[in-house]
Each structure stands twice: as C-alpha cells, then as structure tokens.
Amino acid sequence: MEKAISEIRQLLGDDGISTDDEDLRSHGYSEWSSINIDRLPTAVAFPNSTTDVATIAEICYKYKVPMIPYSGGSSVEGHFSASFGGVSVDFMNMNNIVEFHPEDMDIVVQPSVSWMDMNDKIKDSGLFFPVDPGPPAKIGGMIATNCSGTNAVRYGTMKDWVVNLTVVLADGRILKTRKRPRKSSAGYNLNGLITGSEGTLGFVTEATLKLAHIPEETGVAVTTFPTMRDAAKAATQVIHQGIPVGAVELLDDVQMDVINQMGGTGRQWKPLPTLFFKFSGTKAGVNDNIEGVRQIVYQNRGGDFEIEQDKAKQGALWSARKEALWSMMCLRKSGNEVWSTDVAVPLSKVPDLVEVSKDDLNRLGLFGSMLGHIGDGNFHETVLFDGEKEHEMVTECVHAMVYRALEMDGTCTGEHGVGLGKKTFLEEEVGKESLQVMRTIKAALDPRWIMNPGKILDP
C-alpha cells in the first residue's frame, strides 16, 4: 500500500493523492448511507483525466491494492465503503462537458458532472437529460447503479440513455464500448455490462449520453387518498390505461406530516397518502391526460385534485416530492440512524406490497415513511431509529419487505443498487447459475478482485 501511494504521488503530484484523516473519513463514511463499516480507505486519489485513472489502476493492480470509485457520494447501500481498505478514486476534478452535439441530440461528459448542472447549461438548446435521481447525484454514480428517478415511468432508467462509455479496467487498460450512433448490433452489449456494475468491473471516465427535447407543455397535479392502497390502485390504473404521465409519485401520511414539520415548501399539506403527477407533451395532450387521470383518481376515492400548469408554480407544487428525503434527514437527532431502502415489483403487486409494508412499520412502532416511483412499481422506505436499540427491529422490517418483494417476482433493489446492503438477497433473486456467471465475468475483468471489492459479490 505504501509503495502504491508513493508511486501515485510521484506520477500525479502531491495534489494527486491524500492521506489526510478528514479526506479518508469523508470517502469511507456517509450520513446518507444505510450501511457504514468500521474501516476507511488508506488514501484518496484525485485524477484529472482518463490517463490519470489508468495510471492509478496500473499501480494498484501491480501491488494488488483495492480501488473504490467515488463521485457524488449520495448512494445509500455502502457503494463507496472501503471494505478492504485501499485507494478511493475521487473523480471530483473530472467534471467537464467534453462535447455537446445538439444536432445529434447527445452529449459527452466526465463522471463527476452533475445531471442538474448539465441540464442548466444546455437548456437554451431545447434539450435536456431526463434521468432525475437525487440532486447530489453525478453521472458516474448514476451509471454505476443504473439509477432512475421520478421521470423513469416515461423515460426509463440510466441504461436507456447511455450511447457509449470510456472505461478503465483493473489493470489500467482503456476501452471504449462503442461509437456514437444511437443503435448498434455490433458485438456484445458492453454498455449494458458496465451500467449497473457499481464500479466492480471498470471505472467509467467518460460517457456519451442521449438527450431529449424539452416538452412543449407541462403540468403538475396533486391529490390525496384515505389509504395507501387507494393511492396505489389509482397509480397502477393510470399506467394500465396507457395515460402517458411524465411521473407519478406516492408519499405516505407520515412523509407528508414530516414535510409540514420542516416547513420548506411554503404551505401546509394534508397528512394523508398523496399522489404527485407530472404531465408533459403538447398543450392538447397534457389537458387530455390530466382529465383522464382526474377520472381515475375520483374512481379510487381520491380528492382535492389540484392542478398547476404555470411553470413557476409547478416547481412549488412539486417541491414537496423533492423535499421528502431531506425532510426526513432533518429530523435526525443525536444517536439516531437512518435506513433508506428500495424494492420494485410487477405493477399488479404494488397495492399489496405497499399496504403490507406500511402495516409492518406501524406494527413494529417504527418511525418511517414510504414514498416511491409508484408508476413503475418501485418504492422506498426511510426509517429513523435509535441506534442499536432498534436496529434489530428495523432489520426485520426491511428484510421482510425485500423477501416479500422477491416472493412477488420483484427485485431487492429497483434503483439504489446492491452495494454492501443487498448482497444477501441476490442469489435468491437471480439464482445460483446467474450468480456464477456474474462471478465468471468479474474474474475475467478483475482477476485480482481489486475493483470495489466486496460490493455485489463477495471475494
């Protein structure tokens, strides 16, 4: 390890690597994460280019030193924990838009580009990048976890927007997955292999992403329901009937009450299960879609169907959804911990899973909220709990939800990723043979098991 640090410093300079205690802690521990371990990286490297990343990889490969990728640091399943020590590779200096091709509707970026900043810089072109996870997320981490967000019901997940990737492999080799057309049948789908691999097969140092046109017209609607089942049934019915909503999000009564306590949205909300809808398209299309959703809402005991088509006021209305996680985090007291997790199930199973999981929280007396991208069967639980005192109960609650999702032919994680937290469920979800294929791929690309070791698969 000392030899690796010395060589990296010699080649990248003193600013290229740090062993400062504060840097080590910030790259191995996170207040956001449900999973933290009692180990930190030994050093943090700060590359400026693909060549720098390749240099770091070559050195670490030579000395069998683990490498852990780090960009936004907002993941919740322990993705950047240093399970075996080693070098955390922080891409903070690789935050540039490399090329922008508005005529081709694509953009080339480095891994620490913020999706929000990128959209702000290109908005005058009439184009935007539609994948919208949490505000702190960076492109590298979004690719690593195949993230999605509120727009997924209309635009899909991260894998649907990747054109090509530049990747540094464990031994420092650099590959580019393909060229720049929007479709290709040439060879294996390396984009699909790397996207969602959580930095265990290679480090993404550059990505070409597809862009979409900013819709002509948008609308936002909010409505409340007496129960979570009613809200979930309404959301799934909207999808079944083919109404092209831009997003449909469910927040439970606890979450709405927490938002009221924080007071960050400028209004008081009814503490009831609440659906938030986004609409986009032509003016006539948006109006038709709003009317279609209104009818379904009323058929499922929904009320107070509030609509806003003024763009400035839409932001204020949608702010309750965007404030959800931050509001829960603000309630943390000394000694409290947070466990945030997600699952996804087929649409027909959503009402059952939401209702039973909500009952589990209440039965155990835990303070937790439920919210989700209900339109594609993906929802989240965030539980605040008293350290070790309630840890066993929270574990029981979360694991019961995951096993229930798997029994319903669902997944242990819709968008958060496996990381450290969901490894125990992977074999049950995909089976022993699929898991063995994953291990074979891992061994072929990372024979020394140094790329984000301990994530997804155990060494």
Coordinates of C-alpha atoms in Angstrom, one line a residue:
M1 CA 0.0 0.0 0.0
E2 CA 2.8 2.4 0.9
K3 CA 4.6 1.7 -2.4
A4 CA 1.4 2.3 -4.3
I5 CA 0.8 5.6 -2.6
S6 CA 4.3 6.7 -3.2
E7 CA 4.2 5.8 -6.9
I8 CA 0.8 7.5 -7.4
R9 CA 2.2 10.7 -5.7
Q10 CA 5.3 10.6 -7.8
L11 CA 3.3 10.4 -11.1
L12 CA 0.3 12.6 -10.2
G13 CA 2.0 15.1 -7.8
D14 CA 1.2 15.9 -4.2
D15 CA -2.3 17.1 -5.1
G16 CA -3.0 13.8 -6.8
I17 CA -3.3 11.7 -3.6
S18 CA -4.2 12.4 0.1
T19 CA -3.9 10.5 3.3
D20 CA -5.5 13.3 5.4
D21 CA -7.8 11.9 8.1
E22 CA -10.6 14.2 7.1
D23 CA -10.4 13.1 3.5
L24 CA -10.3 9.4 4.5
R25 CA -13.4 9.7 6.7
S26 CA -15.4 11.7 4.1
H27 CA -14.6 8.9 1.5
G28 CA -15.5 6.0 3.7
Y29 CA -18.4 7.1 5.8
S30 CA -21.7 8.8 4.9
E31 CA -24.7 10.1 6.9
W32 CA -26.9 9.2 3.9
S33 CA -26.0 5.6 3.8
S34 CA -27.9 2.7 5.5
I35 CA -24.6 0.8 5.6
N36 CA -21.4 2.1 7.2
I37 CA -18.5 -0.1 8.2
D38 CA -15.6 0.4 10.7
R39 CA -13.0 0.8 8.0
L40 CA -11.8 3.7 5.9
P41 CA -9.7 3.9 2.7
T42 CA -5.9 4.3 3.2
A43 CA -5.6 7.1 0.7
V44 CA -7.8 9.2 -1.7
A45 CA -6.6 9.8 -5.3
F46 CA -7.8 12.7 -7.4
P47 CA -7.3 12.0 -11.1
N48 CA -7.8 14.7 -13.7
S49 CA -8.1 12.5 -16.8
T50 CA -8.7 9.0 -18.2
T51 CA -4.9 8.7 -18.4
D52 CA -4.6 9.5 -14.7
V53 CA -7.2 6.9 -13.8
A54 CA -5.3 4.3 -15.9
T55 CA -2.1 5.2 -14.1
I56 CA -3.7 4.7 -10.7
A57 CA -5.2 1.4 -11.9
E58 CA -1.9 0.1 -13.2
I59 CA -0.1 0.8 -9.9
C60 CA -2.9 -0.6 -7.8
Y61 CA -3.0 -3.7 -10.0
K62 CA 0.7 -4.2 -9.6
Y63 CA 0.5 -4.1 -5.8
K64 CA -2.9 -5.8 -5.5
V65 CA -4.3 -2.7 -3.8
P66 CA -8.2 -2.3 -3.8
M67 CA -9.7 0.7 -5.6
I68 CA -13.1 2.3 -4.8
P69 CA -14.8 4.8 -7.2
Y70 CA -16.3 8.0 -5.7
S71 CA -18.2 10.8 -7.4
G72 CA -21.3 12.3 -5.7
G73 CA -21.2 10.3 -2.6
S74 CA -25.0 10.2 -2.3
S75 CA -25.6 6.4 -2.6
V76 CA -27.2 4.6 0.3
E77 CA -26.1 1.0 0.1
G78 CA -22.4 1.4 1.1
H79 CA -21.2 1.6 -2.5
F80 CA -18.0 3.6 -1.7
S81 CA -17.2 1.9 1.7
A82 CA -13.6 0.7 1.8
S83 CA -14.4 -2.9 2.7
F84 CA -10.7 -3.9 2.4
G85 CA -9.0 -0.5 2.7
G86 CA -7.2 0.7 -0.4
V87 CA -7.4 3.8 -2.6
S88 CA -10.6 5.8 -3.0
V89 CA -10.6 7.3 -6.5
D90 CA -12.4 10.6 -6.3
F91 CA -13.5 11.9 -9.8
M92 CA -14.2 15.5 -8.5
N93 CA -11.7 17.0 -10.9
M94 CA -13.3 15.2 -13.9
N95 CA -16.4 17.3 -14.0
N96 CA -16.4 18.7 -17.6
I97 CA -18.7 18.6 -20.5
V98 CA -16.3 17.3 -23.2
E99 CA -18.5 17.7 -26.3
F100 CA -22.1 18.7 -27.0
H101 CA -23.8 17.7 -30.2
P102 CA -27.2 19.3 -30.2
E103 CA -27.7 18.3 -33.9
D104 CA -27.3 14.7 -32.8
M105 CA -29.1 15.1 -29.5
D106 CA -26.2 13.7 -27.4
I107 CA -23.5 15.0 -25.0
V108 CA -20.1 13.7 -23.9
V109 CA -19.3 14.2 -20.2
Q110 CA -16.9 13.2 -17.5
P111 CA -18.1 11.2 -14.4
S112 CA -18.4 14.0 -11.9
V113 CA -20.7 16.1 -14.0
S114 CA -23.9 16.9 -12.1
W115 CA -27.0 16.0 -14.1
M116 CA -28.7 19.2 -12.8
D117 CA -25.8 21.4 -13.7
M118 CA -25.6 19.8 -17.1
N119 CA -29.3 20.4 -17.8
D120 CA -29.0 24.0 -16.7
K121 CA -26.0 24.6 -19.1
I122 CA -27.8 23.1 -22.2
K123 CA -31.3 24.3 -21.6
D124 CA -31.1 27.0 -24.2
S125 CA -30.7 24.3 -26.9
G126 CA -34.2 23.0 -26.2
L127 CA -32.7 19.7 -25.0
F128 CA -32.4 18.0 -21.6
F129 CA -31.2 14.8 -19.9
P130 CA -34.4 13.2 -18.4
V131 CA -33.0 10.8 -15.8
D132 CA -33.5 12.6 -12.4
P133 CA -32.3 10.9 -9.2
G134 CA -31.4 12.9 -6.1
P135 CA -30.0 16.4 -6.6
P136 CA -26.4 15.5 -5.5
A137 CA -26.0 12.6 -8.0
K138 CA -23.3 12.7 -10.6
I139 CA -23.2 10.9 -13.9
G140 CA -20.5 8.3 -12.9
G141 CA -22.5 7.1 -9.9
M142 CA -25.8 7.2 -11.9
I143 CA -24.2 4.9 -14.5
A144 CA -22.7 2.7 -11.8
T145 CA -26.1 2.0 -10.1
N146 CA -28.3 2.2 -13.3
C147 CA -30.3 4.8 -11.4
S148 CA -33.6 6.3 -12.4
G149 CA -35.8 8.8 -10.6
T150 CA -39.2 10.4 -10.9
N151 CA -39.1 10.5 -14.7
A152 CA -38.5 6.8 -15.1
V153 CA -42.1 5.9 -15.8
R154 CA -41.9 7.9 -19.1
Y155 CA -38.2 8.0 -19.9
G156 CA -36.8 4.8 -18.5
T157 CA -33.6 4.3 -16.5
M158 CA -30.0 5.2 -16.9
K159 CA -29.2 2.3 -19.2
D160 CA -31.7 3.6 -21.8
W161 CA -29.7 6.8 -22.2
V162 CA -26.1 5.6 -22.5
V163 CA -24.7 5.7 -26.0
N164 CA -21.1 4.7 -25.2
L165 CA -18.6 4.6 -22.3
T166 CA -14.9 5.0 -21.9
V167 CA -13.8 2.6 -19.2
V168 CA -10.6 1.9 -17.3
L169 CA -10.2 -1.8 -16.4
A170 CA -8.5 -3.2 -13.3
D171 CA -5.1 -3.4 -14.9
G172 CA -5.2 0.0 -16.4
R173 CA -6.3 -0.9 -19.9
I174 CA -8.7 1.7 -21.5
L175 CA -11.6 0.6 -23.6
K176 CA -14.5 2.4 -25.4
T177 CA -17.7 0.4 -25.5
R178 CA -18.8 1.5 -29.0
K179 CA -19.1 4.6 -31.3
R180 CA -21.8 7.3 -31.4
P181 CA -24.8 6.1 -33.3
R182 CA -28.0 5.6 -31.2
K183 CA -28.2 1.9 -32.1
S184 CA -25.8 -0.8 -32.9
S185 CA -25.8 -4.6 -33.3
A186 CA -22.0 -4.9 -33.3
G187 CA -20.8 -7.4 -30.7
Y188 CA -21.7 -7.8 -27.0
N189 CA -23.6 -5.0 -25.2
L190 CA -20.7 -3.7 -23.1
N191 CA -22.8 -0.6 -22.2
G192 CA -25.3 -2.9 -20.5
L193 CA -22.5 -4.8 -18.8
I194 CA -20.8 -1.8 -17.3
T195 CA -24.0 0.1 -16.5
G196 CA -25.2 -1.1 -13.1
S197 CA -21.9 -2.9 -12.2
E198 CA -21.2 -0.5 -9.4
G199 CA -17.6 0.0 -10.2
T200 CA -16.8 -3.7 -9.8
L201 CA -15.8 -4.3 -13.5
G202 CA -14.3 -1.0 -14.5
F203 CA -14.3 2.8 -13.8
V204 CA -16.2 5.0 -16.2
T205 CA -14.2 8.0 -17.1
E206 CA -16.3 9.4 -20.0
A207 CA -19.9 8.8 -21.2
T208 CA -21.8 9.8 -24.2
L209 CA -25.5 10.3 -23.3
K210 CA -28.7 10.7 -25.3
L211 CA -30.8 13.8 -24.8
A212 CA -34.5 14.5 -25.2
H213 CA -36.5 17.6 -26.3
I214 CA -37.8 19.7 -23.5
P215 CA -41.6 19.2 -23.7
E216 CA -43.8 22.0 -25.2
E217 CA -46.2 21.9 -22.3
T218 CA -46.1 20.6 -18.7
G219 CA -48.5 20.2 -15.8
V220 CA -48.4 19.0 -12.2
A221 CA -51.3 17.6 -10.2
V222 CA -51.5 16.6 -6.5
T223 CA -54.3 14.6 -4.9
T224 CA -54.9 12.9 -1.6
F225 CA -56.4 9.5 -0.7
P226 CA -57.8 7.9 2.5
T227 CA -55.4 4.9 2.3
M228 CA -52.2 3.8 0.7
R229 CA -54.0 1.0 -1.1
D230 CA -56.4 3.5 -2.7
A231 CA -53.5 5.7 -3.9
A232 CA -51.5 2.7 -5.2
K233 CA -54.6 1.3 -7.1
A234 CA -55.1 4.7 -8.7
A235 CA -51.5 5.0 -9.8
T236 CA -51.4 1.5 -11.3
Q237 CA -54.7 2.1 -13.1
V238 CA -53.3 5.2 -14.8
I239 CA -50.5 3.1 -16.2
H240 CA -52.8 0.2 -17.2
Q241 CA -54.9 2.6 -19.2
G242 CA -51.9 3.9 -21.1
I243 CA -52.1 7.5 -20.0
P244 CA -48.6 8.9 -20.7
V245 CA -47.8 10.7 -17.5
G246 CA -44.4 12.1 -17.0
A247 CA -44.2 10.9 -13.4
V248 CA -46.4 9.5 -10.7
E249 CA -45.1 9.6 -7.2
L250 CA -46.6 8.3 -3.9
L251 CA -45.9 9.8 -0.5
D252 CA -47.5 8.4 2.7
D253 CA -49.2 10.3 5.5
V254 CA -46.0 10.2 7.7
Q255 CA -43.9 11.7 4.9
M256 CA -46.4 14.5 4.3
D257 CA -46.5 15.3 8.0
V258 CA -42.7 15.4 8.1
I259 CA -42.7 17.9 5.2
N260 CA -45.2 20.1 7.1
Q261 CA -42.9 20.0 10.2
M262 CA -39.9 21.1 8.2
G263 CA -41.9 23.9 6.5
G264 CA -39.7 24.1 3.5
T265 CA -42.4 24.1 0.8
G266 CA -44.2 27.3 1.9
R267 CA -47.5 25.6 2.5
Q268 CA -49.3 23.0 4.8
W269 CA -50.2 19.7 3.3
K270 CA -52.9 17.3 4.4
P271 CA -51.2 14.4 6.3
L272 CA -52.7 11.8 4.0
P273 CA -51.3 9.4 1.4
T274 CA -50.7 11.7 -1.6
L275 CA -50.0 11.2 -5.3
F276 CA -48.0 13.6 -7.3
F277 CA -48.4 13.6 -11.1
K278 CA -46.3 15.2 -13.9
F279 CA -47.6 15.7 -17.4
S280 CA -45.7 16.7 -20.5
G281 CA -46.3 16.9 -24.2
T282 CA -48.5 19.2 -26.4
K283 CA -51.0 21.5 -24.8
A284 CA -54.0 19.5 -26.0
G285 CA -52.3 16.2 -25.0
V286 CA -51.5 17.5 -21.5
N287 CA -55.1 18.6 -21.0
D288 CA -56.4 15.3 -22.2
N289 CA -54.1 13.4 -19.9
I290 CA -55.0 15.5 -16.9
E291 CA -58.6 14.8 -17.4
G292 CA -58.0 11.1 -17.8
V293 CA -56.1 10.9 -14.5
R294 CA -58.7 13.0 -12.8
Q295 CA -61.4 10.5 -13.6
I296 CA -59.3 7.6 -12.3
V297 CA -58.4 9.5 -9.1
Y298 CA -62.1 10.0 -8.3
Q299 CA -62.9 6.4 -9.0
N300 CA -60.5 5.4 -6.3
R301 CA -61.7 7.8 -3.6
G302 CA -59.2 10.5 -4.3
G303 CA -60.0 14.1 -3.5
D304 CA -58.7 17.7 -3.7
F305 CA -57.3 17.1 -7.3
E306 CA -55.1 20.3 -7.5
I307 CA -53.6 21.1 -10.9
E308 CA -51.0 23.7 -11.9
Q309 CA -49.7 24.5 -15.4
D310 CA -47.8 27.7 -14.6
K311 CA -44.1 26.6 -14.7
A312 CA -43.1 28.6 -11.7
K313 CA -46.0 27.4 -9.6
Q314 CA -45.4 23.8 -10.7
G315 CA -42.0 23.9 -9.0
A316 CA -43.6 25.0 -5.8
L317 CA -46.2 22.2 -6.0
W318 CA -43.6 19.5 -6.9
S319 CA -41.2 20.7 -4.2
A320 CA -42.9 18.5 -1.6
R321 CA -41.8 15.4 -3.5
K322 CA -38.3 16.8 -3.9
E323 CA -38.1 17.7 -0.2
A324 CA -39.1 14.3 1.0
L325 CA -35.8 12.6 1.8
W326 CA -34.1 15.8 3.0
S327 CA -37.1 16.4 5.4
M328 CA -36.7 13.0 7.0
M329 CA -32.9 13.5 7.4
C330 CA -33.5 16.9 9.1
L331 CA -35.5 15.1 11.8
R332 CA -32.5 13.0 12.9
K333 CA -31.4 13.6 16.5
S334 CA -28.2 12.7 18.2
G335 CA -27.8 8.9 18.3
N336 CA -30.4 8.4 15.5
E337 CA -29.6 6.4 12.4
V338 CA -31.3 6.3 9.0
W339 CA -32.1 3.2 6.9
S340 CA -33.3 4.0 3.4
T341 CA -34.0 1.2 1.0
D342 CA -36.0 0.4 -2.1
V343 CA -37.6 -2.6 -3.9
A344 CA -39.7 -3.0 -7.0
V345 CA -42.4 -5.4 -8.0
P346 CA -44.7 -6.0 -11.0
L347 CA -47.5 -3.4 -11.2
S348 CA -50.3 -5.7 -10.2
K349 CA -48.5 -6.4 -6.9
V350 CA -47.9 -2.8 -5.9
P351 CA -51.0 -2.2 -3.9
D352 CA -50.5 -5.4 -1.8
L353 CA -46.8 -4.7 -1.1
V354 CA -47.4 -1.0 -0.2
E355 CA -50.2 -1.9 2.2
V356 CA -48.5 -4.8 4.0
S357 CA -45.2 -2.9 4.3
K358 CA -47.0 0.1 5.7
D359 CA -48.7 -2.2 8.3
D360 CA -45.2 -3.6 9.2
L361 CA -43.9 -0.2 10.1
N362 CA -47.0 0.5 12.3
R363 CA -46.9 -2.9 13.9
L364 CA -43.3 -2.6 15.0
G365 CA -43.8 1.0 16.2
L366 CA -41.1 2.3 13.9
F367 CA -40.9 5.9 12.7
G368 CA -40.6 5.5 9.0
S369 CA -42.0 6.9 5.8
M370 CA -42.9 5.4 2.4
L371 CA -42.6 7.0 -0.9
G372 CA -42.0 5.8 -4.4
H373 CA -42.0 5.9 -8.1
I374 CA -45.2 4.0 -8.0
G375 CA -45.8 4.2 -11.8
D376 CA -43.0 1.6 -12.4
G377 CA -43.5 -0.5 -9.3
N378 CA -40.5 1.0 -7.4
F379 CA -40.9 2.4 -3.9
H380 CA -38.8 3.3 -0.9
E381 CA -38.8 3.1 2.9
T382 CA -36.9 5.5 5.0
V383 CA -36.7 4.7 8.7
L384 CA -35.2 6.8 11.5
F385 CA -34.3 4.7 14.5
D386 CA -32.4 4.7 17.8
G387 CA -29.0 3.2 17.1
E388 CA -28.5 -0.4 18.4
K389 CA -31.7 -0.2 20.5
E390 CA -34.0 -0.5 17.4
H391 CA -31.6 -1.9 14.9
E392 CA -32.9 -5.4 15.1
M393 CA -36.5 -4.3 14.5
V394 CA -35.5 -2.2 11.6
T395 CA -33.6 -5.1 10.1
E396 CA -36.6 -7.3 10.5
C397 CA -38.9 -4.7 8.8
V398 CA -36.6 -4.0 5.9
H399 CA -35.7 -7.7 5.2
A400 CA -39.4 -8.7 5.4
M401 CA -40.2 -6.1 2.7
V402 CA -37.4 -7.3 0.5
Y403 CA -38.4 -11.0 0.9
R404 CA -42.0 -10.1 0.2
A405 CA -41.0 -8.3 -3.0
L406 CA -39.0 -11.3 -4.1
E407 CA -41.9 -13.6 -3.4
M408 CA -44.0 -11.3 -5.7
D409 CA -41.5 -11.9 -8.5
G410 CA -39.9 -8.5 -7.8
T411 CA -36.4 -7.2 -7.1
C412 CA -34.4 -6.4 -3.9
T413 CA -33.5 -3.0 -5.4
G414 CA -35.2 -1.0 -8.2
E415 CA -32.6 1.7 -8.4
H416 CA -30.4 2.0 -5.3
G417 CA -28.1 -0.9 -6.3
V418 CA -26.7 -3.8 -4.4
G419 CA -23.6 -2.4 -2.8
L420 CA -23.0 -3.9 0.6
G421 CA -26.6 -3.8 1.8
K422 CA -28.4 -6.1 -0.6
K423 CA -25.8 -8.9 -1.3
T424 CA -27.6 -11.4 0.9
F425 CA -30.7 -11.3 -1.4
L426 CA -29.0 -11.6 -4.8
E427 CA -28.8 -15.3 -5.0
E428 CA -32.5 -15.7 -4.1
E429 CA -33.4 -13.2 -6.8
V430 CA -31.3 -14.3 -9.7
G431 CA -30.4 -17.9 -8.8
K432 CA -27.1 -19.7 -8.3
E433 CA -26.4 -20.1 -12.1
S434 CA -26.8 -16.4 -12.8
L435 CA -24.7 -15.5 -9.8
Q436 CA -21.9 -17.9 -11.0
V437 CA -22.0 -16.2 -14.5
M438 CA -21.5 -12.8 -12.7
R439 CA -18.6 -14.2 -10.8
T440 CA -17.0 -15.5 -14.0
I441 CA -17.3 -12.1 -15.7
K442 CA -15.9 -10.5 -12.6
A443 CA -12.9 -12.9 -12.5
A444 CA -12.3 -12.3 -16.2
L445 CA -12.2 -8.5 -16.0
D446 CA -10.8 -8.2 -12.5
P447 CA -8.8 -11.3 -11.7
R448 CA -7.2 -9.8 -8.6
W449 CA -10.6 -8.7 -7.3
I450 CA -9.4 -5.1 -6.6
M451 CA -12.2 -3.0 -8.2
N452 CA -14.6 -2.0 -5.5
P453 CA -14.2 -5.4 -3.8
G454 CA -17.0 -6.7 -1.5
K455 CA -19.8 -4.9 -3.5
I456 CA -22.4 -7.0 -5.3
L457 CA -20.3 -10.2 -4.8
D458 CA -18.0 -11.3 -2.0
P459 CA -14.4 -12.2 -2.9

